[in-house]
Coordinates of C-alpha atoms and ligand atoms in Angstrom, one line a residue:
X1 CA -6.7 145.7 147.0
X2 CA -4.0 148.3 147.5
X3 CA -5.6 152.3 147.4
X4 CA -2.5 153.4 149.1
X5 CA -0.7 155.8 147.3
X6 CA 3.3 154.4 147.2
X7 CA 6.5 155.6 146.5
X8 CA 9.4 153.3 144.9
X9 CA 12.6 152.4 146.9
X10 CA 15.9 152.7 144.6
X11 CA 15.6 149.1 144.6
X12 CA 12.4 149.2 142.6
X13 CA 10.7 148.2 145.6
X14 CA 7.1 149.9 146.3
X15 CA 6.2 151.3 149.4
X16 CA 3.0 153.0 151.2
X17 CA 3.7 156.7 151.7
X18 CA 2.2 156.4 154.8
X19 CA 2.5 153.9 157.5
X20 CA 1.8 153.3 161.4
X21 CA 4.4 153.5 163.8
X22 CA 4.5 151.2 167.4
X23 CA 7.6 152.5 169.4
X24 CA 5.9 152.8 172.9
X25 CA 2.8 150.3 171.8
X26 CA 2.8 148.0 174.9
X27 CA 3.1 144.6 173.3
X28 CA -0.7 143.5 175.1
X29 CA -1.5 146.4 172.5
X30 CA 0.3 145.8 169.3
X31 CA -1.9 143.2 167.8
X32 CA -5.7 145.2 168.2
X33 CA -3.8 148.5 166.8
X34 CA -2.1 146.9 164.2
X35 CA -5.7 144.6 163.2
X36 CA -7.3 148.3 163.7
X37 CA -4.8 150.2 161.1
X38 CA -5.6 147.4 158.6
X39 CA -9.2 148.2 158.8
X40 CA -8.7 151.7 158.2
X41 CA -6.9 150.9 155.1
X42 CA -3.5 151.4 156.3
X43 CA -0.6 148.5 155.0
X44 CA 2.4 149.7 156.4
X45 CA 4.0 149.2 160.2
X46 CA 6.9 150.2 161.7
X47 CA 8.3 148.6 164.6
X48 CA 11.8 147.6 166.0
X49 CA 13.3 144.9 168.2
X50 CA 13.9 147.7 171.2
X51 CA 10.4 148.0 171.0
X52 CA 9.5 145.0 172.6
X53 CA 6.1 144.2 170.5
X54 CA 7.2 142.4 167.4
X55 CA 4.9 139.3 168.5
X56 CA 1.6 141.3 168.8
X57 CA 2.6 143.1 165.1
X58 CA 3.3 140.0 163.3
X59 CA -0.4 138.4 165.4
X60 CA -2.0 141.5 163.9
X61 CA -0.4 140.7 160.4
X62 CA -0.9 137.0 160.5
X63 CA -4.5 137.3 161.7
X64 CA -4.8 139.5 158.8
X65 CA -3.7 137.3 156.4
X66 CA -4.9 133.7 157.6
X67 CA -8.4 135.7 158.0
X68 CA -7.8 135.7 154.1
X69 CA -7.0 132.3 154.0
X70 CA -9.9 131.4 155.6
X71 CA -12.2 134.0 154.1
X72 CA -11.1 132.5 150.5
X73 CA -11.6 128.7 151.1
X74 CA -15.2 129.4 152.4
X75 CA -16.2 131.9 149.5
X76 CA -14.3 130.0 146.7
X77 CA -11.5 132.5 146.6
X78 CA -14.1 135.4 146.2
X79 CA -12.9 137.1 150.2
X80 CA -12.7 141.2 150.0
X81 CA -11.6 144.2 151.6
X82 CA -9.0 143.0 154.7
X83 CA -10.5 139.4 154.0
X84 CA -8.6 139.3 151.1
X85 CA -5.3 140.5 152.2
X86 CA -1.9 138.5 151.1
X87 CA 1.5 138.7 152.8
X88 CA 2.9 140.7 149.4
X89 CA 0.1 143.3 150.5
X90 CA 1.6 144.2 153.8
X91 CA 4.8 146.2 154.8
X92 CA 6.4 145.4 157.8
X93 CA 9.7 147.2 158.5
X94 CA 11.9 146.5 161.8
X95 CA 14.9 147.1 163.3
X96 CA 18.1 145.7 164.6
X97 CA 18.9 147.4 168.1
X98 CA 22.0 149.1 169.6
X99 CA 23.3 146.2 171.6
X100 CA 23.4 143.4 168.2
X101 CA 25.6 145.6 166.2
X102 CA 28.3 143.1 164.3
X103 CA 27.7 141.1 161.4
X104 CA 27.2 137.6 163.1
X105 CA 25.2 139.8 166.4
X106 CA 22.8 141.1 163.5
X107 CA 21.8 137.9 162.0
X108 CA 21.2 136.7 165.2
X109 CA 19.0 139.4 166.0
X110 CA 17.2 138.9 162.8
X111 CA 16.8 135.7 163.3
X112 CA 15.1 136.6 166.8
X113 CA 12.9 139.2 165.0
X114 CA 11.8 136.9 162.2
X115 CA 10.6 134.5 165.1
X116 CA 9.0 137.2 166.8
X117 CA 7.0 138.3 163.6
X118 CA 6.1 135.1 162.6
X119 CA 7.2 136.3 159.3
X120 CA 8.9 134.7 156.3
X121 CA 10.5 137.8 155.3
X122 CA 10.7 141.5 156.3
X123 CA 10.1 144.1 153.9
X124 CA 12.4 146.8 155.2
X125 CA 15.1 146.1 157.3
X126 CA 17.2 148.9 159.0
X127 CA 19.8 150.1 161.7
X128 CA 18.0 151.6 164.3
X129 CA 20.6 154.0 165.0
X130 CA 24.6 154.3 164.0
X131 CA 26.3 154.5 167.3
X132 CA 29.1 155.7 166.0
X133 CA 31.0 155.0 169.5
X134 CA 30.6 151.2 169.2
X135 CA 32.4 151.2 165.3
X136 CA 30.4 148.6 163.8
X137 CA 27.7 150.3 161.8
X138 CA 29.4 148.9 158.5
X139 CA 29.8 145.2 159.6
X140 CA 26.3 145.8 160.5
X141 CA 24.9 146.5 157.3
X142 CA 27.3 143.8 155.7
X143 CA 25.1 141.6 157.5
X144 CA 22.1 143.0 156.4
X145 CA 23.3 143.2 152.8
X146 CA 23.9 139.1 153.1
X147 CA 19.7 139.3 154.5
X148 CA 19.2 140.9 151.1
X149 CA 21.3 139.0 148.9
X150 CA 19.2 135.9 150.3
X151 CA 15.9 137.0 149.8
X152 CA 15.2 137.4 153.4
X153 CA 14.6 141.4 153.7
X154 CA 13.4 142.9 150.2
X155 CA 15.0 146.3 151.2
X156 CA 17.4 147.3 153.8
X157 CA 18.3 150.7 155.0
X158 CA 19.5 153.1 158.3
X159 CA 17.9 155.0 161.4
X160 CA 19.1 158.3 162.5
X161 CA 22.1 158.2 160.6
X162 CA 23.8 162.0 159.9
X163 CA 25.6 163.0 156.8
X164 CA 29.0 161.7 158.0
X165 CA 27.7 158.4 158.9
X166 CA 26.1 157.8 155.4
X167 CA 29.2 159.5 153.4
X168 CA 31.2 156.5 155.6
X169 CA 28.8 154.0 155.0
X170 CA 28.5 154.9 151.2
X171 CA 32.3 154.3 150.9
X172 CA 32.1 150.6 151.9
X173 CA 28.8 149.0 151.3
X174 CA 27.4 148.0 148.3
X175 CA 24.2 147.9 148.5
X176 CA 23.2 152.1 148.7
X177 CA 20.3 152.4 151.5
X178 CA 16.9 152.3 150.5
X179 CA 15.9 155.0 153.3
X180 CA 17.2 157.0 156.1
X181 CA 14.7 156.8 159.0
X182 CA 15.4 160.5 160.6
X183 CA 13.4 162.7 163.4
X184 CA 11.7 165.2 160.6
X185 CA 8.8 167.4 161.3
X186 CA 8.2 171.0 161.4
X187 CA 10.4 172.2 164.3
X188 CA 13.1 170.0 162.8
X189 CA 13.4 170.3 159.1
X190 CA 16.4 168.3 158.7
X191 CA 17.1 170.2 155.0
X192 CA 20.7 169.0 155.1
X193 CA 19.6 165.9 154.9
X194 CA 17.0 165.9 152.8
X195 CA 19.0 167.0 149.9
X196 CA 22.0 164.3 150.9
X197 CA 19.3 161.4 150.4
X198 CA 17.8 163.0 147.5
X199 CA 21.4 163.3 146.0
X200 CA 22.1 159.9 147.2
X201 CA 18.6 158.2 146.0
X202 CA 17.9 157.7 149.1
X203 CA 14.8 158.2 150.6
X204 CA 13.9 159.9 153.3
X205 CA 11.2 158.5 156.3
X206 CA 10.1 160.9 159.2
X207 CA 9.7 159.7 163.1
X208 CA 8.0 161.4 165.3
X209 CA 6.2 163.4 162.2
X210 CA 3.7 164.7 164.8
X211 CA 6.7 165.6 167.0
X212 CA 5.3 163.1 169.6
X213 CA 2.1 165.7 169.0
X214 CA 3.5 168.2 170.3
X215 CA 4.1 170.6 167.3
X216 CA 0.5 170.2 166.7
X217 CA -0.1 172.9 169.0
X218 CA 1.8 175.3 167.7
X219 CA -0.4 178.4 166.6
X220 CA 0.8 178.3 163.1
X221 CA -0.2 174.7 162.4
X222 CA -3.3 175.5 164.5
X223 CA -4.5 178.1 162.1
X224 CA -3.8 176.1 158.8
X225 CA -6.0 173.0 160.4
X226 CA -8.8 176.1 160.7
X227 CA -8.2 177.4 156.8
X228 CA -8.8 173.8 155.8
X229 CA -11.1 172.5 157.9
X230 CA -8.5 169.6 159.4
X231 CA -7.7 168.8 162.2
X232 CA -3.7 170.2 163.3
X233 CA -2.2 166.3 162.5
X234 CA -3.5 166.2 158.9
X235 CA -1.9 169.4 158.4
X236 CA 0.9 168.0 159.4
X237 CA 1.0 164.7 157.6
X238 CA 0.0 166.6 154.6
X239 CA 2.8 168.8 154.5
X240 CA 5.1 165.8 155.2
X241 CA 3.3 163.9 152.4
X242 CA 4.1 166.8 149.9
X243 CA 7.5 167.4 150.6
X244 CA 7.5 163.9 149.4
X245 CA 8.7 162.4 152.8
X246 CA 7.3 158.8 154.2
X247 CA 5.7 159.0 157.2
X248 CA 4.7 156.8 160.1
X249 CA 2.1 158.3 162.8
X250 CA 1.7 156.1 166.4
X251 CA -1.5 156.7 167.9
X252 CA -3.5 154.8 170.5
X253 CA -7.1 155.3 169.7
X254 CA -9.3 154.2 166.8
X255 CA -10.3 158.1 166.3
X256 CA -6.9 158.9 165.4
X257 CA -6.0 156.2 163.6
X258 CA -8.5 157.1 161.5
X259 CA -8.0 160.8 161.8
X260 CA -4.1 160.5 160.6
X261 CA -4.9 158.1 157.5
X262 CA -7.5 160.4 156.0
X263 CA -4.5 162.8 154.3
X264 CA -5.0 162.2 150.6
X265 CA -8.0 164.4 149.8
X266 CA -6.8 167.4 150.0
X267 CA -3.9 169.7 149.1
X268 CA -1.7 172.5 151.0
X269 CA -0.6 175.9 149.1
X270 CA 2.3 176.7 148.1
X271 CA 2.4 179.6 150.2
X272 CA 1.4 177.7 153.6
X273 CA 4.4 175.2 152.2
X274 CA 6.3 177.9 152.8
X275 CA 5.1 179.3 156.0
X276 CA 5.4 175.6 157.4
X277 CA 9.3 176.1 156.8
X278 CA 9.7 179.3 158.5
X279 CA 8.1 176.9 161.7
X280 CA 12.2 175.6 161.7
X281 CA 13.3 175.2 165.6
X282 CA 16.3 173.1 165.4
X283 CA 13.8 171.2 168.3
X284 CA 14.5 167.6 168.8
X285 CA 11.5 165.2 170.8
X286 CA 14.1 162.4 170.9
X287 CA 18.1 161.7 170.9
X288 CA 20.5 163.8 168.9
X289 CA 22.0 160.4 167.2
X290 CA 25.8 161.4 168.3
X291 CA 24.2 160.6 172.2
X292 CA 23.4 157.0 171.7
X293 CA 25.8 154.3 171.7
Ligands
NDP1 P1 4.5 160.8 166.5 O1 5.0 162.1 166.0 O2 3.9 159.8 165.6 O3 3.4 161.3 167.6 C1 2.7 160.3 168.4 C2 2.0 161.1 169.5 O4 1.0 162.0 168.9 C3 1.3 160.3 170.5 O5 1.4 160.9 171.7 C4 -0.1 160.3 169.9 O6 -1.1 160.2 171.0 C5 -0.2 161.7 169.3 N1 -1.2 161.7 168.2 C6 -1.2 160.8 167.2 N2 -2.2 161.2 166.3 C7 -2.8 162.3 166.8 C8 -3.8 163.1 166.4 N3 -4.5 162.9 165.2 N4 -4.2 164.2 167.1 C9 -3.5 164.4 168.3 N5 -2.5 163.7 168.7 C10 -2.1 162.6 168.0 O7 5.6 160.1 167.5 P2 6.4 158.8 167.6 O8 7.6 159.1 168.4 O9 5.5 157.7 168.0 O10 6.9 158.5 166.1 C11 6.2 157.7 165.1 C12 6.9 156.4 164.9 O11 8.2 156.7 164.4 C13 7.1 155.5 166.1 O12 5.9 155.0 166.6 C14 8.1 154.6 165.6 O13 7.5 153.6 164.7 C15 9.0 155.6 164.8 N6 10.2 156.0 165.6 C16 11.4 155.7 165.2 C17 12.5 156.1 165.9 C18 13.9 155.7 165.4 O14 14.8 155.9 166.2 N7 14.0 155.1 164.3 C19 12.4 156.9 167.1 C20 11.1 157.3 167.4 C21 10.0 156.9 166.7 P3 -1.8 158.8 171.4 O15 -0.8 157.7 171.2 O16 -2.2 159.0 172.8 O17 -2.9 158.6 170.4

């Protein structure tokens, strides 16, 4: 049964709000975490060719769901909780990496990914990054638009792309993006391009939305987490959650897995809203996306 509260992609598509992100999961890893996130409730993951650990994401998925199977031919069909979890009831976006841009390289590397997953189809398929340099981001997502056309991704979309990639991008495809995964969180507001996507229906899906933890430290955040009685990364989530971004926190540890999914009891003020924004940086954790190629 689906608690999760979702959003809906310009497609019509549904998806979780939050999700659970694997770049740097060592594939050994993937599967437990990924098994772990579904006991916590969560139904979303997030992972990527580059990241080496499709095989132990789609284990953790499949496990999920044959469980199911299982779980329902010895009760009758009666199975509950993640015993009674379908492939519909799972959202598994990937990536196609740097090195398989072209439309004939990309459906190769999907083809590789799907194999990897274990997978029939992927929910969200996207472009991990433009690299502009290489001048094949559109013949890329040509590709991908023939994945959708055929039923084999129900939404595709881009990574890191900035306002002049998607203006380009918007000239020549026809299918508009479903989402623009960006680096978003407090020391990097990205308000340019939130309003693009919001102009452009697309939406908008923070990485690092903990800024790989470290803006969790920041004395700010650290006194909102006191006034609320959270911990500094619900703070942050929460804030994400209400600017109406979709987010995907990594973490290693059951504690935090936990921790980060338990973000939709309470409620910032407008006020700390506000003093959030005023935390703007201009501080990137990862690659300005006109440095990779
Ligand atoms: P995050 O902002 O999610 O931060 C992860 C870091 O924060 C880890 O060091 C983790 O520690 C720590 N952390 C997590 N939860 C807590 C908590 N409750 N309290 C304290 N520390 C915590 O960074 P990521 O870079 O991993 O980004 C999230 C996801 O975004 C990735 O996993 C990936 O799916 C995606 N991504 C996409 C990119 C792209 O180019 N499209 C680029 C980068 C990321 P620990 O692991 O030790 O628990």
């Amino acid at each position: 049964m689906r608690s999760m509260p979702r959003l809906t992609l310009n497609n019509g598509v549904h998806i979780e709000r939050l999700g659970f992100g694997l770049y740097k999961v060592p594939p050994k890893d993937a599967e437990v975490l990924v098994t772990t996130a579904l006991g916590e409730g969560y139904r979303r993951f997030d992972t990527a060719a580059m990241y080496g650990n499709e095989l132990g994401v789609g284990r953790g998925v499949g496990g999920a769901i044959s469980d199911a199977m299982e779980a329902n031919l010895s009760t009758g069909g009666s199975g509950e909780s993640v015993h009674s979890l379908a492939r519909e009831d799972i959202f598994v976006t990937t990536k196609v990496w740097n090195d398989d841009h072209g439309y004939d390289a990309t459906l190769r590397a999907f083809d590789t990914s799907m194999a990897n997953l274990g997978l029939d189809y992927v929910d969200l398929y996207l472009i991990h990054w433009p690299c502009a340099g290489r001048g094949l981001f559109v013949e890329t997502y040509k590709a991908m638009e023939t994945l959708y056309r055929e039923g084999k991704v129900r939404a595709i979309g881009v990574s890191n792309f900035q306002p002049g990639h998607l203006e380009e991008l918007m000239q020549k495809a026809e299918v508009v993006p479903a989402v623009n995964q960006i680096e978003l969180h407090p020391w990097l507001q990205q308000t340019r391009l939130r309003t693009l996507h919001e102009q452009l229906n697309i939406r908008t899906e923070a990485w690092s939305p903990l800024g790989r933890g470290q803006v969790l430290e920041d004395p700010a955040i650290v006194a909102l987490a006191e006034k609320y009685s959270r911990t500094p990364a619900q703070v942050v989530l929460r804030w994400h959650l209400q600017l109406g971004n979709l987010v995907i926190p990594k973490a290693s540890s059951a504690g935090r897995i936990k921790e980060n999914f338990e973000v939709f009891d309470f409620e910032l003020e407008d006020t700390d809203m506000d003093g959030i924004a005023g935390l703007e940086r201009h501080h990137r954790t990862g690659s300005h996306p006109d440095n990779v190629n």
